[in-house]
Short mmCIF file of C-alpha atoms in Angstrom, two decimals:
data_model
loop_
_atom_site.label_atom_id
_atom_site.label_comp_id
_atom_site.label_asym_id
_atom_site.label_seq_id
_atom_site.Cartn_x
_atom_site.Cartn_y
_atom_site.Cartn_z
CA UNK A 1 211.44 26.00 88.81
CA UNK A 2 207.77 25.56 89.66
CA UNK A 3 205.27 27.91 88.04
CA UNK A 4 203.05 29.90 90.39
CA UNK A 5 199.29 29.57 89.95
CA UNK A 6 196.88 32.13 91.40
CA UNK A 7 193.41 30.66 91.95
CA UNK A 8 191.36 33.84 91.68
CA UNK A 9 188.12 33.73 93.66
CA UNK A 10 185.57 35.88 95.46
CA UNK A 11 184.25 38.71 93.34
CA UNK A 12 181.63 41.36 93.96
CA UNK A 13 178.36 39.47 93.61
CA UNK A 14 176.18 37.33 95.85
CA UNK A 15 178.23 34.37 94.65
CA UNK A 16 181.38 35.46 96.52
CA UNK A 17 181.33 32.66 99.10
CA UNK A 18 180.32 30.02 96.56
CA UNK A 19 183.37 31.04 94.53
CA UNK A 20 185.66 30.53 97.53
CA UNK A 21 184.33 26.98 97.87
CA UNK A 22 185.24 26.34 94.23
CA UNK A 23 188.69 27.80 94.84
CA UNK A 24 189.24 25.38 97.71
CA UNK A 25 188.31 22.51 95.41
CA UNK A 26 190.70 23.64 92.69
CA UNK A 27 193.48 24.18 95.23
CA UNK A 28 193.04 20.59 96.47
CA UNK A 29 193.43 19.24 92.92
CA UNK A 30 196.33 21.40 91.71
CA UNK A 31 199.44 19.27 91.23
CA UNK A 32 201.74 20.59 93.99
CA UNK A 33 204.69 18.75 92.43
CA UNK A 34 204.36 20.98 89.37
CA UNK A 35 202.98 24.23 90.74
CA UNK A 36 202.99 26.56 93.72
CA UNK A 37 199.37 27.59 94.22
CA UNK A 38 197.77 30.46 96.13
CA UNK A 39 194.13 31.44 96.48
CA UNK A 40 193.73 35.14 95.67
CA UNK A 41 190.48 36.58 97.01
CA UNK A 42 189.22 39.75 95.41
CA UNK A 43 186.35 42.08 96.27
CA UNK A 44 185.58 45.79 96.43
CA UNK A 45 187.13 45.90 99.89
CA UNK A 46 190.51 44.66 98.70
CA UNK A 47 192.56 41.95 96.99
CA UNK A 48 194.49 39.51 99.18
CA UNK A 49 196.50 36.34 98.71
CA UNK A 50 195.92 33.55 101.22
CA UNK A 51 199.29 32.26 102.49
CA UNK A 52 200.09 28.75 103.80
CA UNK A 53 200.56 30.12 107.33
CA UNK A 54 196.90 31.21 107.44
CA UNK A 55 197.67 34.91 106.99
CA UNK A 56 196.85 37.09 104.01
CA UNK A 57 199.02 39.38 101.94
CA UNK A 58 197.74 42.38 99.97
CA UNK A 59 197.88 42.03 96.19
CA UNK A 60 199.43 44.93 94.26
CA UNK A 61 197.06 45.52 91.37
CA UNK A 62 199.55 47.30 89.12
CA UNK A 63 201.32 43.97 88.46
CA UNK A 64 199.23 41.33 90.33
CA UNK A 65 201.99 40.54 92.81
CA UNK A 66 202.14 39.96 96.56
CA UNK A 67 204.63 38.95 99.25
CA UNK A 68 204.78 35.47 100.74
CA UNK A 69 205.30 34.66 104.43
CA UNK A 70 209.06 35.32 104.04
CA UNK A 71 208.36 38.70 102.37
CA UNK A 72 209.52 37.37 99.02
CA UNK A 73 207.82 38.95 96.01
CA UNK A 74 205.46 36.54 94.24
CA UNK A 75 204.17 37.29 90.74
CA UNK A 76 201.89 34.51 89.48
CA UNK A 77 202.60 32.98 86.09
CA UNK A 78 198.98 31.98 85.52
CA UNK A 79 195.51 32.85 86.84
CA UNK A 80 192.91 30.14 87.29
CA UNK A 81 189.72 32.20 87.46
CA UNK A 82 186.91 30.67 89.50
CA UNK A 83 184.78 33.73 90.24
CA UNK A 84 181.07 33.05 89.72
CA UNK A 85 179.76 36.44 88.67
CA UNK A 86 181.43 39.80 88.24
CA UNK A 87 184.28 40.59 87.65
CA UNK A 88 185.56 37.11 86.76
CA UNK A 89 182.75 35.79 84.58
CA UNK A 90 181.88 38.91 82.61
CA UNK A 91 185.20 39.76 80.94
CA UNK A 92 186.35 42.49 83.33
CA UNK A 93 189.11 40.48 85.00
CA UNK A 94 190.11 38.92 81.69
CA UNK A 95 190.83 42.40 80.33
CA UNK A 96 192.96 43.15 83.38
CA UNK A 97 195.05 40.00 82.89
CA UNK A 98 195.36 40.72 79.16
CA UNK A 99 196.88 44.11 80.01
CA UNK A 100 199.41 42.39 82.30
CA UNK A 101 200.12 39.58 79.79
CA UNK A 102 199.19 36.95 82.41
CA UNK A 103 197.58 33.83 80.87
CA UNK A 104 194.31 32.64 82.42
CA UNK A 105 191.96 29.67 82.40
CA UNK A 106 188.83 31.11 80.81
CA UNK A 107 187.75 32.51 77.47
CA UNK A 108 188.68 36.07 76.57
CA UNK A 109 186.86 39.35 77.14
CA UNK A 110 184.35 39.12 74.29
CA UNK A 111 183.15 35.58 74.96
CA UNK A 112 182.98 36.11 78.74
CA UNK A 113 180.90 39.26 78.23
CA UNK A 114 178.60 37.52 75.76
CA UNK A 115 177.97 34.37 77.81
CA UNK A 116 177.40 36.40 80.98
CA UNK A 117 174.61 38.33 79.27
CA UNK A 118 171.95 35.62 78.98
CA UNK A 119 169.66 37.56 76.63
CA UNK A 120 172.48 38.51 74.21
CA UNK A 121 173.77 34.93 74.26
CA UNK A 122 170.32 33.56 73.43
CA UNK A 123 169.92 35.91 70.46
CA UNK A 124 173.41 35.06 69.18
CA UNK A 125 173.07 31.28 69.42
CA UNK A 126 169.57 31.31 67.90
CA UNK A 127 171.17 32.42 64.63
CA UNK A 128 173.04 29.08 64.62
CA UNK A 129 169.86 27.08 65.15
CA UNK A 130 170.24 26.52 68.91
CA UNK A 131 166.82 26.22 70.57
CA UNK A 132 166.18 28.48 73.60
CA UNK A 133 163.11 29.55 75.57
CA UNK A 134 160.93 32.45 74.44
CA UNK A 135 162.32 35.46 76.31
CA UNK A 136 162.00 39.17 77.10
CA UNK A 137 164.61 41.58 78.46
CA UNK A 138 163.51 44.24 80.97
CA UNK A 139 165.81 47.10 82.02
CA UNK A 140 165.76 49.19 85.17
CA UNK A 141 163.40 52.16 84.81
CA UNK A 142 161.44 50.57 81.99
CA UNK A 143 157.62 50.59 82.16
CA UNK A 144 156.39 47.06 82.80
CA UNK A 145 153.02 45.57 81.89
CA UNK A 146 152.63 42.09 83.47
CA UNK A 147 149.86 41.19 81.01
CA UNK A 148 152.09 41.91 78.00
CA UNK A 149 154.80 39.75 79.54
CA UNK A 150 152.37 36.89 80.12
CA UNK A 151 151.04 37.23 76.56
CA UNK A 152 154.60 36.96 75.16
CA UNK A 153 156.18 34.18 77.27
CA UNK A 154 153.14 32.60 78.94
CA UNK A 155 152.64 31.46 82.51
CA UNK A 156 154.31 29.91 84.37
CA UNK A 157 157.55 31.69 83.50
CA UNK A 158 160.98 32.25 85.04
CA UNK A 159 162.26 35.69 85.99
CA UNK A 160 165.99 35.99 86.69
CA UNK A 161 168.90 38.47 86.63
CA UNK A 162 170.18 38.78 83.08
CA UNK A 163 173.75 38.71 84.42
CA UNK A 164 174.38 36.33 87.30
CA UNK A 165 174.33 32.73 88.40
CA UNK A 166 173.82 30.27 91.26
CA UNK A 167 170.05 30.96 91.09
CA UNK A 168 170.25 34.16 93.15
CA UNK A 169 167.27 36.39 92.40
CA UNK A 170 165.39 33.75 90.37
CA UNK A 171 161.61 33.32 90.69
CA UNK A 172 159.28 30.75 89.18
CA UNK A 173 156.23 32.90 88.46
CA UNK A 174 152.87 31.17 88.24
CA UNK A 175 150.46 34.12 88.28
CA UNK A 176 150.31 37.71 87.00
CA UNK A 177 150.64 38.95 90.58
CA UNK A 178 154.02 37.21 90.87
CA UNK A 179 155.62 39.13 88.00
CA UNK A 180 156.33 42.61 89.41
CA UNK A 181 157.74 41.36 92.78
CA UNK A 182 159.90 38.86 90.89
CA UNK A 183 161.30 41.58 88.63
CA UNK A 184 162.08 43.73 91.66
CA UNK A 185 163.86 40.78 93.30
CA UNK A 186 165.94 40.10 90.19
CA UNK A 187 166.79 43.80 89.88
CA UNK A 188 168.56 43.45 93.22
CA UNK A 189 171.15 41.32 91.44
CA UNK A 190 171.29 42.94 87.99
CA UNK A 191 169.96 46.13 86.34
CA UNK A 192 168.67 43.94 83.51
CA UNK A 193 166.16 41.13 84.03
CA UNK A 194 165.48 38.17 81.77
CA UNK A 195 161.97 36.71 81.57
CA UNK A 196 161.72 33.27 79.98
CA UNK A 197 158.90 30.89 79.19
CA UNK A 198 158.84 27.70 81.25
CA UNK A 199 160.27 24.65 79.51
CA UNK A 200 159.04 21.34 80.87
CA UNK A 201 161.29 18.32 80.68
CA UNK A 202 164.50 16.79 81.95
CA UNK A 203 167.19 19.21 83.11
CA UNK A 204 170.75 18.22 82.27
CA UNK A 205 174.24 19.72 82.34
CA UNK A 206 177.22 18.95 80.13
CA UNK A 207 180.86 20.00 80.59
CA UNK A 208 183.43 20.46 77.85
CA UNK A 209 186.98 21.75 77.39
CA UNK A 210 189.61 21.87 74.70
CA UNK A 211 193.41 22.05 74.64
CA UNK A 212 195.89 22.21 71.79
CA UNK A 213 197.47 18.93 72.90
CA UNK A 214 194.34 16.95 73.72
CA UNK A 215 191.71 18.45 71.43
CA UNK A 216 188.01 18.81 72.29
CA UNK A 217 186.75 16.70 75.19
CA UNK A 218 183.01 16.58 75.86
CA UNK A 219 182.30 15.04 79.27
CA UNK A 220 179.46 12.69 80.32
CA UNK A 221 176.11 14.39 80.95
CA UNK A 222 174.60 14.96 84.40
CA UNK A 223 170.85 14.67 84.95
CA UNK A 224 169.47 17.13 87.50
CA UNK A 225 166.44 16.14 89.58
CA UNK A 226 165.70 18.94 92.10
CA UNK A 227 163.68 18.24 95.22
CA UNK A 228 162.56 21.87 95.19
CA UNK A 229 160.21 23.64 92.74
CA UNK A 230 163.15 24.20 90.39
CA UNK A 231 166.96 24.03 90.44
CA UNK A 232 167.37 26.93 92.87
CA UNK A 233 170.14 27.87 95.31
CA UNK A 234 169.03 25.32 97.93
CA UNK A 235 169.00 22.57 95.34
CA UNK A 236 172.45 23.54 94.04
CA UNK A 237 174.30 24.09 97.31
CA UNK A 238 172.26 22.57 100.14
CA UNK A 239 171.81 19.08 98.77
CA UNK A 240 168.16 19.37 97.72
CA UNK A 241 168.79 17.66 94.40
CA UNK A 242 169.56 14.27 92.92
CA UNK A 243 172.41 14.37 90.41
CA UNK A 244 172.80 11.37 88.11
CA UNK A 245 175.94 10.99 86.00
CA UNK A 246 175.74 9.72 83.29
CA UNK A 247 172.22 11.03 82.67
CA UNK A 248 169.39 8.58 81.98
CA UNK A 249 168.93 9.58 78.36
CA UNK A 250 168.52 7.50 75.21
CA UNK A 251 171.87 6.92 73.49
CA UNK A 252 170.84 8.98 70.48
CA UNK A 253 169.82 11.94 72.65
CA UNK A 254 173.11 11.69 74.56
CA UNK A 255 175.04 11.82 71.28
CA UNK A 256 173.01 14.81 70.09
CA UNK A 257 173.53 16.74 73.34
CA UNK A 258 177.27 16.11 73.37
CA UNK A 259 177.56 17.05 69.70
CA UNK A 260 175.67 20.30 70.39
CA UNK A 261 177.87 21.05 73.42
CA UNK A 262 180.99 20.65 71.30
CA UNK A 263 179.49 22.73 68.50
CA UNK A 264 178.57 25.61 70.85
CA UNK A 265 182.08 25.54 72.36
CA UNK A 266 183.56 25.86 68.87
CA UNK A 267 181.07 28.53 67.73
CA UNK A 268 182.07 30.65 70.71
CA UNK A 269 185.78 29.90 70.37
CA UNK A 270 185.72 29.23 74.11
CA UNK A 271 188.69 28.33 76.33
CA UNK A 272 189.02 26.27 79.49
CA UNK A 273 186.22 24.23 81.06
CA UNK A 274 182.69 25.44 80.45
CA UNK A 275 179.35 23.87 81.37
CA UNK A 276 176.20 24.10 79.30
CA UNK A 277 172.79 23.52 80.89
CA UNK A 278 169.82 22.23 78.91
CA UNK A 279 166.19 21.14 79.21
CA UNK A 280 165.18 18.09 77.18
CA UNK A 281 161.53 18.56 76.22
CA UNK A 282 159.24 16.63 73.86
CA UNK A 283 157.74 17.77 70.57
CA UNK A 284 154.28 16.78 69.31
CA UNK A 285 155.71 13.59 67.81
CA UNK A 286 157.23 12.59 71.17
CA UNK A 287 160.81 13.19 70.05
CA UNK A 288 163.44 14.74 72.35
CA UNK A 289 164.07 18.46 71.79
CA UNK A 290 167.29 19.99 73.18
CA UNK A 291 166.79 23.49 74.61
CA UNK A 292 169.79 25.44 75.90
CA UNK A 293 169.29 27.18 79.24
CA UNK A 294 172.60 28.91 79.90
CA UNK A 295 176.38 28.63 79.72
CA UNK A 296 178.67 28.73 82.75
CA UNK A 297 182.23 29.70 81.85
CA UNK A 298 183.51 29.41 85.43
CA UNK A 299 181.48 26.41 86.63
CA UNK A 300 181.37 25.25 90.24
CA UNK A 301 184.43 23.21 91.22
CA UNK A 302 183.69 21.79 94.66
CA UNK A 303 184.09 18.04 95.16
CA UNK A 304 180.37 17.53 94.51
CA UNK A 305 179.99 19.97 91.59
CA UNK A 306 178.92 18.77 88.15
CA UNK A 307 182.31 19.06 86.45
CA UNK A 308 184.23 16.88 88.96
CA UNK A 309 181.37 14.34 88.80
CA UNK A 310 181.59 14.26 85.02
CA UNK A 311 185.38 14.03 84.98
CA UNK A 312 185.18 11.05 87.33
CA UNK A 313 182.46 9.40 85.22
CA UNK A 314 184.72 9.78 82.18
CA UNK A 315 187.46 7.83 83.99
CA UNK A 316 189.64 10.94 84.16
CA UNK A 317 191.43 12.64 87.04
CA UNK A 318 190.79 16.25 88.11
CA UNK A 319 194.46 16.90 88.84
CA UNK A 320 195.41 15.81 85.33
CA UNK A 321 192.58 17.78 83.74
CA UNK A 322 193.59 20.98 85.54
CA UNK A 323 197.24 20.47 84.59
CA UNK A 324 196.20 19.97 80.96
CA UNK A 325 194.23 23.24 81.00
CA UNK A 326 196.99 25.21 82.74
CA UNK A 327 199.74 23.90 80.47
CA UNK A 328 197.69 24.81 77.40
CA UNK A 329 198.49 28.51 77.93
CA UNK A 330 201.77 28.45 79.86
#
């Protein structure tokens, strides 16, 4: 009998609709000869399964089941989590599925929580020698002195939600007067705000996954050339960016980036496909320096997202990759 896959999307953040676009991409690639697949949309207002007849069916949270169009009970065998933001990228949903003994596509609770908290992740990976931007964490209610911030991280700097993605609430601050409004904007997305020094250089992104059968697979690198001031929401989702896969990097730098991507994956003990974003800057000698920006544990999965681009550039097939990831835990 076919296994049933729930593609879990939506969530409770500003990235809800972006997540549904990723879910549609995953649904299109799922091998329908092997699996029955349903998109399950979750939010504060309710959890529903999208049925083939265009209707929805409420999901019973005590056992993650729902009824199909013939009123047959469906209990998924596996959850492919593609929520960008809470509760699918911060460990909350992973804990729920652990309680129900339902396998899922991402890392577990601890790693999801750690990677979702950008400041905590930076401090953790710095102990392993990973280079990151100079940063400050600001919490809601904390007294803020823009001059102290500028003295620590410099100007220009980036101010962003400490927990979030898709560039919601991010500001590229160029003056002292920009800092307080930018913090207020970021606080609209997260009660904690990360302030980082600006790193100048080439922005890149590198996907990786690992299965027991296939081992570690680091994908080709994508070079990101935004047409906006930085890689913001418009650049990501409205086409205001040039994406070049494989990236135009020296062979030695490419090898170093891919080695670092694999090393970070193993340090974390991650599961499923993750994507690590970097800035390649130059040191005083003119050599390439690899600076990690952030880690996405539920990366975008539309047809034009980085991961599908990288899978294609590697000569691989998305349907086969997803089957490999699903089978790893079934």
